[in-house]
PDB file of C-alpha atoms in Angstrom:
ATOM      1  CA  UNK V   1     -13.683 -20.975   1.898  1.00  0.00           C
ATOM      2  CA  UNK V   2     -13.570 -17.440   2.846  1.00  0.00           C
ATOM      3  CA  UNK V   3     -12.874 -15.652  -0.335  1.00  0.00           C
ATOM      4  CA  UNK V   4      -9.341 -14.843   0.249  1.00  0.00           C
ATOM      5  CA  UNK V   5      -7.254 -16.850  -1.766  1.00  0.00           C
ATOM      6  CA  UNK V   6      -2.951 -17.351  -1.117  1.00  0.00           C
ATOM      7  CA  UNK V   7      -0.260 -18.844  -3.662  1.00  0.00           C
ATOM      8  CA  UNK V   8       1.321 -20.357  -3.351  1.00  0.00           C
ATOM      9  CA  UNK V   9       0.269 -22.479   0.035  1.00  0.00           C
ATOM     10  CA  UNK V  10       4.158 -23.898   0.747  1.00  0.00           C
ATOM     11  CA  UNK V  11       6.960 -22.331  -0.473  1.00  0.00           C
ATOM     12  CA  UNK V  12      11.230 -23.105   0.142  1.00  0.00           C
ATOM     13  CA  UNK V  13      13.530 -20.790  -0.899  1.00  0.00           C
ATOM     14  CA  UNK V  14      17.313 -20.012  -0.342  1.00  0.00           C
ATOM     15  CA  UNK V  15      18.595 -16.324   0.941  1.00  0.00           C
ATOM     16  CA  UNK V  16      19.845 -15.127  -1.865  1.00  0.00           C
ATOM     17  CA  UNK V  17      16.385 -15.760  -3.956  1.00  0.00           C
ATOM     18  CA  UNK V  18      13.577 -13.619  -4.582  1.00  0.00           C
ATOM     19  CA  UNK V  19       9.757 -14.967  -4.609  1.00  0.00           C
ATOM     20  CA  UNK V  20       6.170 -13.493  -4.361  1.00  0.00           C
ATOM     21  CA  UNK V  21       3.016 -14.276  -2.423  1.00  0.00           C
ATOM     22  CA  UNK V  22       0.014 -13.472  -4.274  1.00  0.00           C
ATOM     23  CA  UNK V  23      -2.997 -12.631  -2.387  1.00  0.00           C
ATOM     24  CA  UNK V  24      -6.206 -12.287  -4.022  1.00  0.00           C
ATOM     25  CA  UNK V  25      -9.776 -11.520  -2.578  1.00  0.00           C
ATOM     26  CA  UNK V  26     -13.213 -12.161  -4.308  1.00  0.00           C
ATOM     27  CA  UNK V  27     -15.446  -9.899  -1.695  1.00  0.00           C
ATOM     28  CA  UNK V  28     -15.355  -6.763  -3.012  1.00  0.00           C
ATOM     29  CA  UNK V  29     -13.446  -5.118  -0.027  1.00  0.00           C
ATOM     30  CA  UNK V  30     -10.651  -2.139   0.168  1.00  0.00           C
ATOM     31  CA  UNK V  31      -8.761  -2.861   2.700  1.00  0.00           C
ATOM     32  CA  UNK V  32      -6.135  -5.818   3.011  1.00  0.00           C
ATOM     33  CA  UNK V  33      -3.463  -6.741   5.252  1.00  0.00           C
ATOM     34  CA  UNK V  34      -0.198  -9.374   5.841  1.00  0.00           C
ATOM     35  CA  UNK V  35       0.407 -10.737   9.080  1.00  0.00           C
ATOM     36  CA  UNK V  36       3.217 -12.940  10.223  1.00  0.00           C
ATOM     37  CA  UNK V  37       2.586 -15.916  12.000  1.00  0.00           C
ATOM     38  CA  UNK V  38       6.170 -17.280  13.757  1.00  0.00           C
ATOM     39  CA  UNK V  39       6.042 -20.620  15.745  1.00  0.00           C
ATOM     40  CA  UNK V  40       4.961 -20.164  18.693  1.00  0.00           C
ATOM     41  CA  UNK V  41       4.006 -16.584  18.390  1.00  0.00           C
ATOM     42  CA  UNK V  42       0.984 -14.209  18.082  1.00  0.00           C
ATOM     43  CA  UNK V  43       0.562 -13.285  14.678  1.00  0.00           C
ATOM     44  CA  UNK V  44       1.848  -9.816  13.715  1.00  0.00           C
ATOM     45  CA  UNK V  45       0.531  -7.235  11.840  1.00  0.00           C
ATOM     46  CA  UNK V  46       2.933  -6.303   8.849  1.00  0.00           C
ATOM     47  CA  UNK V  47       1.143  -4.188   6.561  1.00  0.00           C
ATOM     48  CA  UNK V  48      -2.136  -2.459   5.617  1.00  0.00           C
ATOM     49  CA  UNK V  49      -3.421  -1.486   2.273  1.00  0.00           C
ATOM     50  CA  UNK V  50      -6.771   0.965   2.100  1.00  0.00           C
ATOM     51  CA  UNK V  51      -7.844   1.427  -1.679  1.00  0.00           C
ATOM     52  CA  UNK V  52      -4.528   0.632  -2.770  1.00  0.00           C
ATOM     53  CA  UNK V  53      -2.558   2.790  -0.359  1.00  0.00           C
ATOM     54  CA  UNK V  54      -0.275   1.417   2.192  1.00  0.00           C
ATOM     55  CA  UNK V  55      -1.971   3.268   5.435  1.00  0.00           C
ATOM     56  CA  UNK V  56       0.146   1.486   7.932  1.00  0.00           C
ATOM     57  CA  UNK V  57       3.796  -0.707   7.834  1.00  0.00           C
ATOM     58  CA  UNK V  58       4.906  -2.303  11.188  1.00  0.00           C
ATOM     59  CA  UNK V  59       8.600  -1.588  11.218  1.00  0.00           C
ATOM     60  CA  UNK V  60       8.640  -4.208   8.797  1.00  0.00           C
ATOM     61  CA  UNK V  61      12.129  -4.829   7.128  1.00  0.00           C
ATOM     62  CA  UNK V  62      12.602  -3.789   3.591  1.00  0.00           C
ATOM     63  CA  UNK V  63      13.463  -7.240   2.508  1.00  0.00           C
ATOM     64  CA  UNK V  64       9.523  -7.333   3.017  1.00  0.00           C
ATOM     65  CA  UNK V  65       8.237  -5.426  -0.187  1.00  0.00           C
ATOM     66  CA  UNK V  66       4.569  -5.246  -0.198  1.00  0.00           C
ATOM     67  CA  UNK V  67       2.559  -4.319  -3.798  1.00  0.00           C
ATOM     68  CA  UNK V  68      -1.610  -3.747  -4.347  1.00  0.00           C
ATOM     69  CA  UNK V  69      -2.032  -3.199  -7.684  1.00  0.00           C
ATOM     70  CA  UNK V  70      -5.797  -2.834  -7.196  1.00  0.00           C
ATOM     71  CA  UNK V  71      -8.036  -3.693  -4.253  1.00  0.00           C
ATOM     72  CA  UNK V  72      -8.997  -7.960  -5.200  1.00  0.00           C
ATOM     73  CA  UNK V  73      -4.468  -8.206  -5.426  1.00  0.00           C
ATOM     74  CA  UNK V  74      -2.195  -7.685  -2.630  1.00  0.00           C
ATOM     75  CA  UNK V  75       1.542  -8.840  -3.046  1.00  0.00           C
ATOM     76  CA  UNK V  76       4.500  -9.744  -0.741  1.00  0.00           C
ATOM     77  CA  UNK V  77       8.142  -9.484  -2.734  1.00  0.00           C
ATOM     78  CA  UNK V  78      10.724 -11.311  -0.686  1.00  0.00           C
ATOM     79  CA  UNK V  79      14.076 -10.769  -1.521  1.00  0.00           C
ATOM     80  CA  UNK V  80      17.253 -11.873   0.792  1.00  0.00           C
ATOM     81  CA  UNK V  81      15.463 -13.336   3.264  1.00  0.00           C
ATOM     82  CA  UNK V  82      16.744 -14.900   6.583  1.00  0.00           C
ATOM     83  CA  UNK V  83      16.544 -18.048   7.841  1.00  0.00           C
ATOM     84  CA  UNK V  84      14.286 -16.316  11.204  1.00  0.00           C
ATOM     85  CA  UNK V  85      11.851 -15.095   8.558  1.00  0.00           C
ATOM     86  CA  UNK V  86      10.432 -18.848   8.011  1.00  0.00           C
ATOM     87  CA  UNK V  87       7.106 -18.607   8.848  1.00  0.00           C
ATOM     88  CA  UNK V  88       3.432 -18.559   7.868  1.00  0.00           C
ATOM     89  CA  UNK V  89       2.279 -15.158   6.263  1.00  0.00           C
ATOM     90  CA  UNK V  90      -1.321 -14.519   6.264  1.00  0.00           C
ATOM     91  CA  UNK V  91      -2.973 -12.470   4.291  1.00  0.00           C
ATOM     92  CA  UNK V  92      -6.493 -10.467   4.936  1.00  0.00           C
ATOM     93  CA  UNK V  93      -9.150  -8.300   4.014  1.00  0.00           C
ATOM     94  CA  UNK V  94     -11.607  -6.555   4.963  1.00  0.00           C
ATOM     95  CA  UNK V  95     -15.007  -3.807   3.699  1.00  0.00           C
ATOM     96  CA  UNK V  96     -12.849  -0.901   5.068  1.00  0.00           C
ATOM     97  CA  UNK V  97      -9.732  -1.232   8.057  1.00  0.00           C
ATOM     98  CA  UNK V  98     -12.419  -0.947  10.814  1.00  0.00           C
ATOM     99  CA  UNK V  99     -14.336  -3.751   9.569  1.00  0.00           C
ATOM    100  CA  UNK V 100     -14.324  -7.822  10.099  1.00  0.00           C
ATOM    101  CA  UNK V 101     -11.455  -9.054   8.709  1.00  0.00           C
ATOM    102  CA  UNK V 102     -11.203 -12.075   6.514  1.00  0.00           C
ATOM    103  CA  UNK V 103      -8.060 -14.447   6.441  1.00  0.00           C
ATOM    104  CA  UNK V 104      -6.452 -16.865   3.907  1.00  0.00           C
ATOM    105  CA  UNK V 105      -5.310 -20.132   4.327  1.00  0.00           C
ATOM    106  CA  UNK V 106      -1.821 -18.471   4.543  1.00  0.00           C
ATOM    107  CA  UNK V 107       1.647 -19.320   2.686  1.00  0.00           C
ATOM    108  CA  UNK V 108       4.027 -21.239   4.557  1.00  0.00           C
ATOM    109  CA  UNK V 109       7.754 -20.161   4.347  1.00  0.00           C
ATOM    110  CA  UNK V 110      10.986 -22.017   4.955  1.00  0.00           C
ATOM    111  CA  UNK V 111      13.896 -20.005   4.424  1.00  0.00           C
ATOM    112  CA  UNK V 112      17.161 -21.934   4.075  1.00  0.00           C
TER     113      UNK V 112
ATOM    114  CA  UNK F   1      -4.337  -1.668  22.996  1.00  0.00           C
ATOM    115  CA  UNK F   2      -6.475  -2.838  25.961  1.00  0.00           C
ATOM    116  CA  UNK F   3      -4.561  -6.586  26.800  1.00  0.00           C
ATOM    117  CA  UNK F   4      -6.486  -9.745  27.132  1.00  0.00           C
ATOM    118  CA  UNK F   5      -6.194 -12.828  29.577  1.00  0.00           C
ATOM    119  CA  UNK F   6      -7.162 -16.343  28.000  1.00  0.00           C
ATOM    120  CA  UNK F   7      -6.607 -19.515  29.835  1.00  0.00           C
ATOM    121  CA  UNK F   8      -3.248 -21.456  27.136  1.00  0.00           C
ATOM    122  CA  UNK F   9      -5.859 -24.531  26.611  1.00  0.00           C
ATOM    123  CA  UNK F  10      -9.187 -26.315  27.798  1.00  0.00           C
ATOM    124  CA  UNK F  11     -10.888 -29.184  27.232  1.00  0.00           C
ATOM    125  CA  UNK F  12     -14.375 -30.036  26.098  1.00  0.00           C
ATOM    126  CA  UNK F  13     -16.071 -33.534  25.379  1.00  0.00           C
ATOM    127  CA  UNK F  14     -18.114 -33.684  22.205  1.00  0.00           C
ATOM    128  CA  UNK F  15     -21.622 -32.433  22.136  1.00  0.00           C
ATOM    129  CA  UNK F  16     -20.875 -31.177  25.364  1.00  0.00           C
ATOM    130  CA  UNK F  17     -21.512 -26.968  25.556  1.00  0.00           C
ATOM    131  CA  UNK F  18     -17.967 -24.683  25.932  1.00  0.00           C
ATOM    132  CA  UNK F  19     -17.393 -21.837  27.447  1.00  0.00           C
ATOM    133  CA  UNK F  20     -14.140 -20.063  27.058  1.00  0.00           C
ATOM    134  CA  UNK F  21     -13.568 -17.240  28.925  1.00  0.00           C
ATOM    135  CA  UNK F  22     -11.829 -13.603  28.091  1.00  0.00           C
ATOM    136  CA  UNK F  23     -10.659 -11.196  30.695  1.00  0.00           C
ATOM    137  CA  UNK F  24     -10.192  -7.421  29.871  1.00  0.00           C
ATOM    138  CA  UNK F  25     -10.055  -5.461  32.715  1.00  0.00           C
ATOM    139  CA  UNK F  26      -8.660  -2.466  31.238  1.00  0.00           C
ATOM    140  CA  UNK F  27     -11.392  -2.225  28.507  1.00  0.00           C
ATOM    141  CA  UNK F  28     -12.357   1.223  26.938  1.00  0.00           C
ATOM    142  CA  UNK F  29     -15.885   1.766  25.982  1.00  0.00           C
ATOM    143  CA  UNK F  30     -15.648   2.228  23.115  1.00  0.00           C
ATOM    144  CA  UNK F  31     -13.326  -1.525  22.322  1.00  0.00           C
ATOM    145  CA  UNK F  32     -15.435  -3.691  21.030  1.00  0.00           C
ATOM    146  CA  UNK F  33     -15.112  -7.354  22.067  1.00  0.00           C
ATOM    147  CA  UNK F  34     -14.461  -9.930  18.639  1.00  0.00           C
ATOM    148  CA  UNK F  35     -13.400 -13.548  18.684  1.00  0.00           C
ATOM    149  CA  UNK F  36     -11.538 -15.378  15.995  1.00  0.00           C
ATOM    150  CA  UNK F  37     -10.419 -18.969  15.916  1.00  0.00           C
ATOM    151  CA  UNK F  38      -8.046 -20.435  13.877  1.00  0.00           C
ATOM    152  CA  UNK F  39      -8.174 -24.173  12.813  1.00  0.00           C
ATOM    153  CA  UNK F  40      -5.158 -26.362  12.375  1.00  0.00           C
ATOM    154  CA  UNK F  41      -3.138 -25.262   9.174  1.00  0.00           C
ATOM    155  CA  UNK F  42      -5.729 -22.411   8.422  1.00  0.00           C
ATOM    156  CA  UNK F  43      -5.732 -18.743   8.634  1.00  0.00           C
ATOM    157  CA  UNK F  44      -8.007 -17.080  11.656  1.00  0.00           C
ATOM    158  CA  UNK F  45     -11.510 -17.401  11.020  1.00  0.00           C
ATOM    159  CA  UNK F  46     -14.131 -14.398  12.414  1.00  0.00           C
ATOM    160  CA  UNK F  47     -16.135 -16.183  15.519  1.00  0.00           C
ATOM    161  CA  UNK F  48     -17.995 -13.104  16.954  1.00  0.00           C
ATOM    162  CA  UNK F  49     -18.311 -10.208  18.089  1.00  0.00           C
ATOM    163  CA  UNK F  50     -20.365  -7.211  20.401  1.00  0.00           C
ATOM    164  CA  UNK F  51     -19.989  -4.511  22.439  1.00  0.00           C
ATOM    165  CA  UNK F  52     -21.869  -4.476  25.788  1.00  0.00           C
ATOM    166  CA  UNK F  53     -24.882  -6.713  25.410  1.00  0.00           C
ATOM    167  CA  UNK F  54     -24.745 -10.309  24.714  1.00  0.00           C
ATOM    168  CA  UNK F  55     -24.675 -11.456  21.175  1.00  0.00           C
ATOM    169  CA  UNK F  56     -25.876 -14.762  19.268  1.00  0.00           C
ATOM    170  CA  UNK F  57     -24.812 -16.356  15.800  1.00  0.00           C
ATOM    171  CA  UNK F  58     -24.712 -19.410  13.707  1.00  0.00           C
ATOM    172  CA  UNK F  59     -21.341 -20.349  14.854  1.00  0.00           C
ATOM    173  CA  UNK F  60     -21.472 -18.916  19.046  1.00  0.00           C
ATOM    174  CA  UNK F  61     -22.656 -16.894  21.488  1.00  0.00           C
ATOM    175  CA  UNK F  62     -20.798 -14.232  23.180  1.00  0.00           C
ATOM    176  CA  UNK F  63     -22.165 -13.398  26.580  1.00  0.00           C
ATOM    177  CA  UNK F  64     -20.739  -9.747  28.176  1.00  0.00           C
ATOM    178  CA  UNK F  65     -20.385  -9.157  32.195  1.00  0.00           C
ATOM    179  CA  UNK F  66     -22.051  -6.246  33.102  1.00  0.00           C
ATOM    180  CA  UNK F  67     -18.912  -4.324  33.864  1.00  0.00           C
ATOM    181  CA  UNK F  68     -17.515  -5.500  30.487  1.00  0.00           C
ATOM    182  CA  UNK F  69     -14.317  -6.607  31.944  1.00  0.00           C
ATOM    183  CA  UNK F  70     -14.845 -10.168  30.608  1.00  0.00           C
ATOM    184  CA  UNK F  71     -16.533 -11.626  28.545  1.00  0.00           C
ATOM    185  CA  UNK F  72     -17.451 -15.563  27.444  1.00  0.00           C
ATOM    186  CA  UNK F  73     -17.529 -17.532  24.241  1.00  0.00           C
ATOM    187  CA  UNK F  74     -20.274 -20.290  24.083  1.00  0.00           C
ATOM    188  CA  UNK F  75     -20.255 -23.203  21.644  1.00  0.00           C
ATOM    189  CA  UNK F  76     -23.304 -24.533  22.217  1.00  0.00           C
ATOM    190  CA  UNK F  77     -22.073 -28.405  21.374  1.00  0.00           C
ATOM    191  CA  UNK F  78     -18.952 -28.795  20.420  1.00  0.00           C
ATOM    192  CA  UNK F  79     -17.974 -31.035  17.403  1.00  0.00           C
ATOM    193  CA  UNK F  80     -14.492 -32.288  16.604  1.00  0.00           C
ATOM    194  CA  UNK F  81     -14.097 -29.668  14.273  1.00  0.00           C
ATOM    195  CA  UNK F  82     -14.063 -27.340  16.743  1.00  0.00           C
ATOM    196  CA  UNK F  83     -10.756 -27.737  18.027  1.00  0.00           C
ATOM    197  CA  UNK F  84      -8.575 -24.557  17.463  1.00  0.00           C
ATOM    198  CA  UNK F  85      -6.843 -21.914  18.999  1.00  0.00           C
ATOM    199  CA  UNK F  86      -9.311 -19.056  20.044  1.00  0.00           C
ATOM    200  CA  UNK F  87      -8.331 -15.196  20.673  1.00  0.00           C
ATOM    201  CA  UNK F  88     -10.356 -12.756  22.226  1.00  0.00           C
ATOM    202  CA  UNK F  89      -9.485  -9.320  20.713  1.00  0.00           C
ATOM    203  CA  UNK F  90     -10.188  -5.679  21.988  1.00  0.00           C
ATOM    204  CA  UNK F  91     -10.925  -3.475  19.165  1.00  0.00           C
ATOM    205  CA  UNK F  92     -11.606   0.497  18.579  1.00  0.00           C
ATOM    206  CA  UNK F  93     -13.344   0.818  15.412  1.00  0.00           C
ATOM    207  CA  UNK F  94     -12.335   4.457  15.690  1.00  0.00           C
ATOM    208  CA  UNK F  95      -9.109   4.301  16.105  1.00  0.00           C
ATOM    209  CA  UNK F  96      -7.603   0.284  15.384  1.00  0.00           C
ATOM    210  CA  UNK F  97      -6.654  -0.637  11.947  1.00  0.00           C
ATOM    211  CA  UNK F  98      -4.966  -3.954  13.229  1.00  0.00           C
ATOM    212  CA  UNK F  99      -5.861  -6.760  15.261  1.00  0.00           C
ATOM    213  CA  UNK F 100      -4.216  -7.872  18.076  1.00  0.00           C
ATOM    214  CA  UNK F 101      -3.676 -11.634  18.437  1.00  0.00           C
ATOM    215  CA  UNK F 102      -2.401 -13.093  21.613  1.00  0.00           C
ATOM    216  CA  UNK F 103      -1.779 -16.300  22.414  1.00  0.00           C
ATOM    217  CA  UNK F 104      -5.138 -17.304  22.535  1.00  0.00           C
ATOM    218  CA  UNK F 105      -7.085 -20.714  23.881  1.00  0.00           C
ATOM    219  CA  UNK F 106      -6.217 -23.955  22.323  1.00  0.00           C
ATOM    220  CA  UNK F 107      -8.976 -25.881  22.577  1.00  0.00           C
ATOM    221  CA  UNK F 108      -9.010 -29.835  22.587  1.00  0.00           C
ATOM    222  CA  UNK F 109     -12.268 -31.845  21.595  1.00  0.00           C
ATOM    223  CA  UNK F 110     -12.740 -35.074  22.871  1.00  0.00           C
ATOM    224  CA  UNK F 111     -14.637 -38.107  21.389  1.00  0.00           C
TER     225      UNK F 111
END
């Protein structure tokens, strides 16, 4: 248990839906992240939040929405996804972007 | 980013020690040197990390050549769960917001 929490854990969903992964950390940090993890691939940096401002996006398509609300919640809005965008999505955090970083369990996507 | 070079997988009897090594050739001095491992079906988990001399925790060692351009993660005796893939990232506290996975070590554990 490393006090970064991820719902849900499995998700399916067609390409014309729209879903959310919730990410929610219990360590009192500022900083948290999403990374991609594709089979068979290093994971990828997609975004970074530092107190609640997105300080860095990846070229990240903007059927990728990210939301922090505050710095324990960090969402990921999916909307028309693609079947190549199955994969598991990590999320992370961290005291501040320089520090250790601490992962979820992740959310694993199937897009169909 | 400074590139590591990890050997794709190793092997390790249990209770036996493991060393997995990390080359960085092109290391700045001011990366620091952190592990992560990731277990089966988990996110990455923080192993270690240090900057030029060796370092020791619960979990590993991390032992630092000289010239810093590699560097060695030591499980002292290795259990079955053990067995995950193991990256060696360069970071610049100064500059690096992200880490940079590669591809990592997998490391098997045998009974």
């Amino acid at each position: 248990e490393t006090g970064v929490t991820q719902t849900p854990r499995h998700l399916v969903m067609g390409m014309t839906n729209k879903k959310s992964l919730k990410c929610e950390q219990h360590l009192g940090h500022n900083a948290m992240y999403w990374y991609k993890q594709s089979a068979k691939k290093p994971l990828e940096l997609m975004f970074v939040y530092s107190l609640e401002e997105r300080v860095e996006n990846n070229s990240v398509p903007s059927r990728f929405s990210p939301e922090c609300p505050n710095s324990s919640h960090l969402f990921l809005h999916l909307h028309t996804l693609q079947p190549e965008d199955s994969a598991l999505y990590l999320c992370a955090s961290s005291q501040d972007p320089r520090e250790t970083q601490y992962f979820g369990p992740g959310t694993r996507l199937l897009v169909l | 980013d400074a590139k590591t070079t990890q050997p794709n997988s190793m092997e390790s009897n249990e209770e036996e020690p493991v060393h997995l090594p990390c080359n960085h050739s092109t290391i700045s001095g001011t990366d620091y040197i952190h592990w992560y491992r990731q277990l089966p079906s988990q996110g990455p988990e923080y192993v270690i990390h240090g900057l030029t001399s060796n370092v020791n925790n619960r979990m590993a060692s991390l032992a630092i050549a000289e010239d810093r351009k590699s560097s060695t993660l030591i499980l002292h005796r290795a259990t079955l769960r053990d067995a995950a893939v193991y990256y060696c990232i360069l970071r610049d506290p100064g500059s690096a917001r992200q880490l940079t996975f590669g591809s990592g070590t997998q490391l098997t554990v045998l009974p």
